[in-house]
Tab-separated table of C-alpha atoms in Angstrom:
chain	number	residue	atom	x	y	z
A	21	UNK	CA	-10.000	-18.720	-21.076
A	22	UNK	CA	-9.527	-16.651	-17.893
A	23	UNK	CA	-9.497	-19.706	-15.684
A	24	UNK	CA	-7.060	-21.391	-18.083
A	25	UNK	CA	-4.616	-18.528	-17.575
A	26	UNK	CA	-4.845	-18.304	-13.784
A	27	UNK	CA	-5.157	-22.008	-13.010
A	28	UNK	CA	-1.389	-22.719	-12.549
A	29	UNK	CA	-1.077	-20.163	-9.785
A	30	UNK	CA	-1.944	-20.668	-6.138
A	31	UNK	CA	-4.487	-18.258	-4.737
A	32	UNK	CA	-6.425	-17.606	-1.525
A	33	UNK	CA	-8.998	-20.081	-2.871
A	34	UNK	CA	-6.669	-22.744	-4.321
A	35	UNK	CA	-4.000	-24.055	-1.977
A	36	UNK	CA	-3.183	-26.948	0.287
A	37	UNK	CA	-4.302	-24.775	3.203
A	38	UNK	CA	-7.821	-24.573	1.848
A	39	UNK	CA	-9.520	-21.195	1.748
A	40	UNK	CA	-6.950	-18.761	3.126
A	41	UNK	CA	-8.616	-15.332	3.200
A	42	UNK	CA	-8.613	-12.210	5.314
A	43	UNK	CA	-11.953	-13.187	6.851
A	44	UNK	CA	-12.236	-9.930	8.799
A	45	UNK	CA	-12.169	-7.890	5.578
A	46	UNK	CA	-14.486	-10.326	3.836
A	47	UNK	CA	-16.971	-10.276	6.725
A	48	UNK	CA	-17.101	-6.470	6.777
A	49	UNK	CA	-17.741	-6.270	3.021
A	50	UNK	CA	-20.366	-9.037	3.111
A	51	UNK	CA	-22.131	-7.211	5.950
A	52	UNK	CA	-22.299	-4.067	3.821
A	53	UNK	CA	-23.509	-6.066	0.792
A	54	UNK	CA	-26.255	-7.671	2.887
A	55	UNK	CA	-27.290	-4.351	4.393
A	56	UNK	CA	-27.320	-2.808	0.921
A	57	UNK	CA	-29.622	-5.527	-0.407
A	58	UNK	CA	-32.049	-5.024	2.494
A	59	UNK	CA	-32.102	-1.234	2.140
A	60	UNK	CA	-32.454	-1.263	-1.651
A	61	UNK	CA	-35.383	-3.678	-1.329
A	62	UNK	CA	-37.027	-1.321	1.132
A	63	UNK	CA	-36.141	2.004	-0.496
A	64	UNK	CA	-37.125	0.956	-4.034
A	65	UNK	CA	-40.356	-0.925	-3.325
A	66	UNK	CA	-42.746	1.983	-3.986
A	67	UNK	CA	-40.939	3.191	-7.109
A	68	UNK	CA	-40.625	-0.369	-8.460
A	69	UNK	CA	-44.308	-1.079	-7.863
A	70	UNK	CA	-45.327	2.084	-9.716
A	71	UNK	CA	-42.919	1.622	-12.641
A	72	UNK	CA	-43.024	-2.131	-13.182
A	73	UNK	CA	-45.912	-3.435	-11.099
A	74	UNK	CA	-43.503	-5.537	-9.041
A	75	UNK	CA	-42.262	-4.017	-5.744
A	76	UNK	CA	-39.301	-6.436	-5.757
A	77	UNK	CA	-38.144	-5.532	-9.281
A	78	UNK	CA	-35.038	-3.627	-8.172
A	79	UNK	CA	-34.229	-6.252	-5.552
A	80	UNK	CA	-34.105	-9.012	-8.199
A	81	UNK	CA	-31.911	-6.880	-10.455
A	82	UNK	CA	-29.645	-6.074	-7.533
A	83	UNK	CA	-29.306	-9.788	-6.744
A	84	UNK	CA	-28.107	-10.336	-10.309
A	85	UNK	CA	-25.514	-7.580	-9.823
A	86	UNK	CA	-24.439	-9.171	-6.538
A	87	UNK	CA	-23.934	-12.511	-8.313
A	88	UNK	CA	-21.854	-10.845	-11.043
A	89	UNK	CA	-19.921	-8.972	-8.353
A	90	UNK	CA	-19.121	-12.176	-6.457
A	91	UNK	CA	-17.863	-13.711	-9.703
A	92	UNK	CA	-15.717	-10.624	-10.366
A	93	UNK	CA	-14.341	-10.851	-6.815
A	94	UNK	CA	-13.370	-14.503	-7.289
A	95	UNK	CA	-11.684	-13.829	-10.643
A	96	UNK	CA	-9.643	-10.860	-9.401
A	97	UNK	CA	-8.678	-12.837	-6.308
A	98	UNK	CA	-7.164	-15.578	-8.460
A	99	UNK	CA	-5.082	-13.318	-10.717
A	100	UNK	CA	-1.516	-12.624	-9.441
A	101	UNK	CA	-0.848	-8.982	-8.580
A	102	UNK	CA	2.149	-9.051	-10.935
A	103	UNK	CA	-0.281	-9.616	-13.810
A	104	UNK	CA	-2.196	-6.443	-12.937
A	105	UNK	CA	1.122	-4.573	-12.818
A	106	UNK	CA	2.023	-5.724	-16.337
A	107	UNK	CA	-1.401	-4.707	-17.653
A	108	UNK	CA	-1.301	-1.200	-16.162
A	109	UNK	CA	-0.717	0.738	-19.414
A	110	UNK	CA	-3.205	-1.393	-21.352
A	111	UNK	CA	-5.840	-0.737	-18.703
A	112	UNK	CA	-5.130	3.001	-18.842
A	113	UNK	CA	-5.667	3.006	-22.620
A	114	UNK	CA	-8.878	1.018	-22.082
A	115	UNK	CA	-10.080	3.584	-19.525
A	116	UNK	CA	-9.547	6.420	-22.019
A	117	UNK	CA	-11.351	4.422	-24.699
A	118	UNK	CA	-14.396	3.831	-22.488
A	119	UNK	CA	-14.578	7.493	-21.448
A	120	UNK	CA	-14.457	8.567	-25.095
A	121	UNK	CA	-17.067	5.995	-26.155
A	122	UNK	CA	-19.575	7.145	-23.548
A	123	UNK	CA	-19.558	10.620	-25.128
A	124	UNK	CA	-20.325	9.299	-28.620
A	125	UNK	CA	-24.008	9.846	-29.554
A	126	UNK	CA	-25.759	6.549	-30.069
A	127	UNK	CA	-23.358	4.701	-27.781
A	128	UNK	CA	-23.515	6.765	-24.602
A	129	UNK	CA	-26.862	6.896	-22.832
A	130	UNK	CA	-28.121	10.180	-21.423
A	131	UNK	CA	-29.892	10.122	-18.053
A	132	UNK	CA	-30.970	13.331	-16.280
A	133	UNK	CA	-28.808	15.404	-18.618
A	134	UNK	CA	-25.609	13.392	-18.104
A	135	UNK	CA	-23.883	11.017	-20.555
A	136	UNK	CA	-22.400	8.609	-18.003
A	137	UNK	CA	-23.559	5.201	-19.224
A	138	UNK	CA	-22.994	2.891	-22.184
A	139	UNK	CA	-26.327	1.209	-22.720
A	140	UNK	CA	-26.847	-2.431	-23.601
A	141	UNK	CA	-30.127	-4.285	-23.992
A	142	UNK	CA	-30.666	-5.232	-20.360
A	143	UNK	CA	-28.067	-3.256	-18.437
A	144	UNK	CA	-25.847	-0.150	-18.486
A	145	UNK	CA	-22.124	0.161	-17.871
A	146	UNK	CA	-20.725	3.263	-16.192
A	147	UNK	CA	-17.187	3.749	-17.565
A	148	UNK	CA	-16.176	6.208	-14.831
A	149	UNK	CA	-16.389	3.415	-12.207
A	150	UNK	CA	-14.023	1.248	-14.267
A	151	UNK	CA	-11.728	4.143	-15.166
A	152	UNK	CA	-11.122	5.103	-11.517
A	153	UNK	CA	-9.787	1.629	-10.678
A	154	UNK	CA	-7.727	1.425	-13.873
A	155	UNK	CA	-6.111	4.775	-13.034
A	156	UNK	CA	-5.199	3.500	-9.557
A	157	UNK	CA	-3.556	0.385	-11.058
A	158	UNK	CA	-1.609	2.429	-13.616
A	159	UNK	CA	-0.501	5.030	-11.074
A	160	UNK	CA	0.646	2.312	-8.641
A	161	UNK	CA	2.891	0.952	-11.398
A	162	UNK	CA	4.208	4.437	-12.166
A	163	UNK	CA	5.115	5.050	-8.524
A	164	UNK	CA	7.111	1.811	-8.488
A	165	UNK	CA	8.893	2.468	-11.794
A	166	UNK	CA	9.660	6.130	-11.075
A	167	UNK	CA	9.935	6.085	-7.301
A	168	UNK	CA	13.188	8.037	-7.090
A	169	UNK	CA	12.064	10.543	-9.713
A	170	UNK	CA	8.735	11.139	-7.955
A	171	UNK	CA	10.445	11.801	-4.643
A	172	UNK	CA	13.241	14.046	-5.882
A	173	UNK	CA	12.187	15.928	-9.026
A	174	UNK	CA	9.381	18.158	-10.193
A	175	UNK	CA	9.151	16.239	-13.471
A	176	UNK	CA	8.429	12.969	-11.700
A	177	UNK	CA	5.680	14.764	-9.797
A	178	UNK	CA	4.057	16.382	-12.850
A	179	UNK	CA	4.193	13.428	-15.275
A	180	UNK	CA	1.131	11.643	-13.822
A	181	UNK	CA	-0.967	14.742	-14.448
A	182	UNK	CA	-0.263	14.447	-18.192
A	183	UNK	CA	-2.529	11.391	-17.918
A	184	UNK	CA	-4.831	12.474	-15.091
A	185	UNK	CA	-5.863	15.891	-16.425
A	186	UNK	CA	-7.140	14.682	-19.834
A	187	UNK	CA	-9.046	11.900	-18.059
A	188	UNK	CA	-10.532	14.424	-15.653
A	189	UNK	CA	-11.535	16.501	-18.667
A	190	UNK	CA	-13.388	13.548	-20.188
A	191	UNK	CA	-15.199	12.943	-16.897
A	192	UNK	CA	-16.229	16.586	-16.711
A	193	UNK	CA	-17.612	16.419	-20.250
A	194	UNK	CA	-20.147	13.748	-19.166
A	195	UNK	CA	-20.429	15.660	-16.717
A	196	UNK	CA	-19.371	13.679	-13.631
A	197	UNK	CA	-17.871	16.132	-11.189
A	198	UNK	CA	-18.050	13.706	-8.247
A	199	UNK	CA	-16.094	10.953	-10.003
A	200	UNK	CA	-13.495	13.539	-11.026
A	201	UNK	CA	-13.004	14.680	-7.437
A	202	UNK	CA	-12.763	11.089	-6.143
A	203	UNK	CA	-10.266	10.027	-8.824
A	204	UNK	CA	-8.039	13.079	-8.407
A	205	UNK	CA	-8.221	12.827	-4.615
A	206	UNK	CA	-7.141	9.180	-4.649
A	207	UNK	CA	-4.331	9.985	-7.070
A	208	UNK	CA	-3.126	12.847	-4.861
A	209	UNK	CA	-3.145	10.574	-1.802
A	210	UNK	CA	-1.175	7.926	-3.692
A	211	UNK	CA	1.424	10.488	-4.771
A	212	UNK	CA	1.785	11.709	-1.200
A	213	UNK	CA	2.251	8.155	0.111
A	214	UNK	CA	4.661	7.549	-2.777
A	215	UNK	CA	7.019	10.111	-1.292
A	216	UNK	CA	6.152	13.468	-2.892
A	217	UNK	CA	7.618	16.288	-0.811
A	218	UNK	CA	5.326	18.354	1.405
A	219	UNK	CA	5.944	21.569	-0.545
A	220	UNK	CA	5.014	20.020	-3.894
A	221	UNK	CA	2.018	18.260	-2.341
A	222	UNK	CA	0.812	21.529	-0.763
A	223	UNK	CA	1.128	23.242	-4.140
A	224	UNK	CA	-0.957	20.485	-5.698
A	225	UNK	CA	-3.652	20.965	-3.036
A	226	UNK	CA	-3.758	24.727	-3.672
A	227	UNK	CA	-4.036	24.197	-7.431
A	228	UNK	CA	-6.755	21.576	-6.921
A	229	UNK	CA	-8.816	23.931	-4.729
A	230	UNK	CA	-8.413	26.677	-7.312
A	231	UNK	CA	-9.506	24.306	-10.092
A	232	UNK	CA	-12.605	23.262	-8.119
A	233	UNK	CA	-13.488	26.923	-7.551
A	234	UNK	CA	-13.148	27.682	-11.275
A	235	UNK	CA	-15.220	24.618	-12.253
A	236	UNK	CA	-17.973	25.587	-9.834
A	237	UNK	CA	-18.034	29.135	-11.209
A	238	UNK	CA	-18.065	27.872	-14.817
A	239	UNK	CA	-21.420	26.065	-14.547
A	240	UNK	CA	-24.501	27.908	-13.228
A	241	UNK	CA	-26.143	24.713	-11.903
A	242	UNK	CA	-23.064	23.940	-9.774
A	243	UNK	CA	-23.120	27.441	-8.299
A	244	UNK	CA	-26.849	27.087	-7.616
A	245	UNK	CA	-26.221	23.839	-5.740
A	246	UNK	CA	-23.425	25.441	-3.747
A	247	UNK	CA	-25.619	28.365	-2.732
A	248	UNK	CA	-28.668	26.216	-2.024
A	249	UNK	CA	-27.000	23.642	0.198
A	250	UNK	CA	-26.041	26.322	2.732
A	251	UNK	CA	-29.761	27.042	3.228
A	252	UNK	CA	-31.872	24.438	1.397
A	253	UNK	CA	-35.074	25.619	3.101
A	254	UNK	CA	-34.891	28.919	1.221
A	255	UNK	CA	-35.904	27.024	-1.933
A	256	UNK	CA	-37.274	23.793	-0.526
A	257	UNK	CA	-39.524	23.061	-3.507
A	258	UNK	CA	-36.841	23.975	-6.073
A	259	UNK	CA	-33.088	23.446	-6.036
A	260	UNK	CA	-33.133	22.525	-2.332
A	261	UNK	CA	-35.855	19.877	-2.674
A	262	UNK	CA	-33.687	16.736	-2.516
A	263	UNK	CA	-31.670	17.933	0.468
A	264	UNK	CA	-34.702	19.071	2.463
A	265	UNK	CA	-36.422	15.727	1.899
A	266	UNK	CA	-33.248	13.902	2.946
A	267	UNK	CA	-33.020	15.987	6.120
A	268	UNK	CA	-36.681	15.241	6.877
A	269	UNK	CA	-35.818	11.534	6.605
A	270	UNK	CA	-33.011	11.965	9.140
A	271	UNK	CA	-35.318	13.875	11.465
A	272	UNK	CA	-38.058	11.255	11.304
A	273	UNK	CA	-35.607	8.451	12.089
A	274	UNK	CA	-34.603	9.846	15.489
A	275	UNK	CA	-32.608	7.323	17.618
A	276	UNK	CA	-34.004	3.920	16.622
A	277	UNK	CA	-35.836	4.671	13.376
A	278	UNK	CA	-39.408	4.158	12.265
A	279	UNK	CA	-38.808	0.497	11.463
A	280	UNK	CA	-37.567	-1.389	8.431
A	281	UNK	CA	-39.881	-0.807	5.464
A	282	UNK	CA	-41.800	2.015	7.160
A	283	UNK	CA	-40.085	4.983	5.501
A	284	UNK	CA	-42.409	7.732	4.332
A	285	UNK	CA	-39.788	9.646	2.363
A	286	UNK	CA	-39.216	6.756	-0.073
A	287	UNK	CA	-42.854	7.138	-1.182
A	288	UNK	CA	-42.001	9.556	-4.007
A	289	UNK	CA	-40.953	12.393	-1.674
A	290	UNK	CA	-37.200	11.734	-1.875
A	291	UNK	CA	-35.866	11.398	-5.449
A	292	UNK	CA	-33.226	8.718	-6.071
A	293	UNK	CA	-34.098	7.098	-2.741
A	294	UNK	CA	-32.518	3.738	-3.649
A	295	UNK	CA	-29.431	5.155	-5.390
A	296	UNK	CA	-27.738	8.379	-4.254
A	297	UNK	CA	-29.916	8.891	-1.154
A	298	UNK	CA	-30.236	5.347	0.166
A	299	UNK	CA	-28.405	6.417	3.341
A	300	UNK	CA	-31.208	8.862	4.127
A	301	UNK	CA	-33.804	6.088	3.919
A	302	UNK	CA	-31.537	3.926	6.101
A	303	UNK	CA	-31.371	6.732	8.677
A	304	UNK	CA	-35.152	7.098	8.641
A	305	UNK	CA	-35.835	3.388	9.072
A	306	UNK	CA	-32.933	2.405	11.368
A	307	UNK	CA	-32.311	5.714	13.132
A	308	UNK	CA	-29.118	7.165	14.514
A	309	UNK	CA	-28.051	3.776	15.877
A	310	UNK	CA	-28.376	2.049	12.499
A	311	UNK	CA	-26.630	4.943	10.753
A	312	UNK	CA	-23.678	4.836	13.145
A	313	UNK	CA	-23.356	1.069	12.770
A	314	UNK	CA	-23.271	1.516	8.980
A	315	UNK	CA	-20.629	4.232	9.269
A	316	UNK	CA	-18.631	1.969	11.594
A	317	UNK	CA	-18.705	-0.797	8.980
A	318	UNK	CA	-17.419	1.604	6.339
A	319	UNK	CA	-14.681	2.832	8.643
A	320	UNK	CA	-13.677	-0.761	9.373
A	321	UNK	CA	-13.359	-1.891	5.723
A	322	UNK	CA	-11.530	1.276	4.624
A	323	UNK	CA	-9.097	1.186	7.542
A	324	UNK	CA	-8.588	-2.538	6.924
A	325	UNK	CA	-7.812	-1.746	3.267
A	326	UNK	CA	-5.204	0.807	4.376
A	327	UNK	CA	-3.672	-1.768	6.716
A	328	UNK	CA	-3.526	-4.254	3.843
A	329	UNK	CA	-1.506	-1.673	1.935
A	330	UNK	CA	0.753	-1.182	4.951
A	331	UNK	CA	1.337	-4.944	5.270
A	332	UNK	CA	2.206	-5.157	1.562
A	333	UNK	CA	4.650	-2.266	1.972
A	334	UNK	CA	6.332	-4.030	4.903
A	335	UNK	CA	6.616	-7.130	2.711
A	336	UNK	CA	8.329	-4.879	0.109
A	337	UNK	CA	5.540	-5.459	-2.405
A	338	UNK	CA	5.286	-1.784	-3.285
A	339	UNK	CA	3.011	-2.012	-6.325
A	340	UNK	CA	0.477	-3.987	-4.288
A	341	UNK	CA	0.809	-1.493	-1.438
A	342	UNK	CA	0.135	1.559	-3.627
A	343	UNK	CA	-2.773	-0.202	-5.299
A	344	UNK	CA	-4.337	-1.046	-1.917
A	345	UNK	CA	-3.900	2.560	-0.757
A	346	UNK	CA	-5.507	3.839	-3.971
A	347	UNK	CA	-8.500	1.511	-3.732
A	348	UNK	CA	-8.993	2.456	-0.087
A	349	UNK	CA	-8.985	6.165	-0.938
A	350	UNK	CA	-11.516	5.613	-3.748
A	351	UNK	CA	-13.876	4.092	-1.176
A	352	UNK	CA	-13.126	6.792	1.388
A	353	UNK	CA	-13.772	9.572	-1.160
A	354	UNK	CA	-17.106	8.131	-2.295
A	355	UNK	CA	-18.165	7.406	1.269
A	356	UNK	CA	-17.381	10.922	2.519
A	357	UNK	CA	-19.017	12.664	-0.445
A	358	UNK	CA	-22.188	10.534	-0.424
A	359	UNK	CA	-22.713	10.755	3.331
A	360	UNK	CA	-21.791	14.457	3.267
A	361	UNK	CA	-24.436	15.096	0.603
A	362	UNK	CA	-27.075	13.089	2.488
A	363	UNK	CA	-26.585	14.997	5.753
A	364	UNK	CA	-26.231	18.403	4.083
A	365	UNK	CA	-22.518	18.953	4.668
A	366	UNK	CA	-21.768	19.022	0.914
A	367	UNK	CA	-23.674	20.290	-2.137
A	368	UNK	CA	-25.964	17.738	-3.793
A	369	UNK	CA	-23.927	15.475	-6.063
A	370	UNK	CA	-24.843	12.232	-7.776
A	371	UNK	CA	-22.364	9.706	-6.403
A	372	UNK	CA	-23.165	6.191	-5.264
A	373	UNK	CA	-22.452	4.846	-1.792
A	374	UNK	CA	-20.096	1.831	-2.136
A	375	UNK	CA	-21.812	-1.539	-1.529
A	376	UNK	CA	-25.136	0.068	-0.514
A	377	UNK	CA	-26.447	2.086	-3.464
A	378	UNK	CA	-28.367	0.516	-6.330
A	379	UNK	CA	-26.238	0.428	-9.453
A	380	UNK	CA	-24.641	-2.484	-11.276
A	381	UNK	CA	-21.338	-0.902	-12.320
A	382	UNK	CA	-20.589	0.497	-8.871
A	383	UNK	CA	-21.429	-2.766	-7.094
A	384	UNK	CA	-19.474	-5.033	-9.460
A	385	UNK	CA	-16.407	-2.781	-9.330
A	386	UNK	CA	-16.588	-2.646	-5.519
A	387	UNK	CA	-16.652	-6.455	-5.377
A	388	UNK	CA	-13.741	-6.663	-7.817
A	389	UNK	CA	-11.796	-4.271	-5.562
A	390	UNK	CA	-12.504	-6.562	-2.603
A	391	UNK	CA	-10.979	-9.412	-4.588
A	392	UNK	CA	-7.885	-7.334	-5.341
A	393	UNK	CA	-7.477	-6.403	-1.673
A	394	UNK	CA	-7.899	-10.014	-0.532
A	395	UNK	CA	-5.286	-11.082	-3.066
A	396	UNK	CA	-2.881	-8.360	-1.924
A	397	UNK	CA	-3.302	-9.353	1.729
A	398	UNK	CA	-2.724	-13.035	0.905
A	399	UNK	CA	0.376	-12.374	-1.189
A	400	UNK	CA	1.928	-10.079	1.403
A	401	UNK	CA	1.256	-12.585	4.186
A	402	UNK	CA	2.489	-15.672	2.332
A	403	UNK	CA	5.182	-13.873	0.289
A	404	UNK	CA	3.846	-15.573	-2.830
A	405	UNK	CA	2.749	-14.196	-6.138
A	406	UNK	CA	5.532	-11.756	-6.973
A	407	UNK	CA	7.115	-11.748	-10.411
A	408	UNK	CA	10.296	-13.295	-9.080
A	409	UNK	CA	8.628	-16.173	-7.246
A	410	UNK	CA	8.575	-19.548	-8.979
A	411	UNK	CA	5.564	-21.581	-7.874
A	412	UNK	CA	5.850	-25.260	-7.062
A	413	UNK	CA	3.892	-27.858	-5.111
A	414	UNK	CA	5.500	-26.839	-1.819
A	415	UNK	CA	3.699	-23.500	-1.996
A	416	UNK	CA	0.370	-25.274	-1.626
A	417	UNK	CA	1.444	-27.134	1.489
A	418	UNK	CA	3.054	-24.265	3.397
A	419	UNK	CA	1.698	-23.673	6.871
A	420	UNK	CA	-0.272	-20.420	7.186
A	421	UNK	CA	0.964	-17.484	9.194
A	422	UNK	CA	-1.984	-15.952	11.070
A	423	UNK	CA	-0.050	-13.215	12.801
A	424	UNK	CA	-2.634	-10.544	11.948
């Protein structure tokens, strides 16, 4: 059915020019996917052996997620951006529906005290990962429809929060404080790039900081994390345990690491070693050099995503531009928070590292976002795919413009 709908349209994969992709972006994301597979195999081997008797259990599951992610990337790459724009409100309603469903007893699955997953027989779906992307798509459409109002009036500035605040409330009920911060941060960045005045943006930042302070004060466990992370060694076998073990991993890695597969911390010392703290195991096994290379890869793909948005803006494809900016800021937010937690710059927070952490929902959504970005880059470069463009056979034979 999906392929029947998208078949008439040219795409980066279907044209007379052959495969016409932003290979630099694709190469950076594939490098992160490959590195993630290697590190998850290493970081999860001891836990998998103890829990299932097979040290490669998590690796095989991750390979399945990678395959689903590649499929999702291909599908999103073949759908015209104008189609996503038309579906913005429907996707927003779907995001609300998923976030409500995950809170329903019997449907939502509780893990470590949080209701963040909808459980199926063989896999779980994390609605917050889907909702963040759907919000970006909806907000990109809003900024195009109400561009003048957003730039000139307070009402245009406040209207998005009528949608964002209830969604943030649903996320906090799970609770998923990290996803809330990432979603609201990306939305704020999109509003700023959409032309919101500096005074109104500064007011939003002040209100956001105040809201974070209130939320931290409202829950004792959040305050305990905030206090502990400033000196985790004061309670290294209690609330500071994860952070101290992560810091030990960094210390053991030194410059070149202890060698791939030789981590000691993954052997039941560091909890969530293959999910939230996979970067700590990477630092232990590959050292400072491997850590910096990984950070460089993340910087490259996020900056490339921002450039894709800039190219779309220059091509006057504003919805595509705002969507690219929003997706880039989702990655940047998750990257900064996860790395910050691993190195002790931020309080401990359960948030996956894009492309690297074990987790099906996060990985599949990341791959789908890659497909969206590749589609945006292709449409802005070829000037195809807008609502006003009528496709014909000549589109498939047009010579490529490789000016980037």
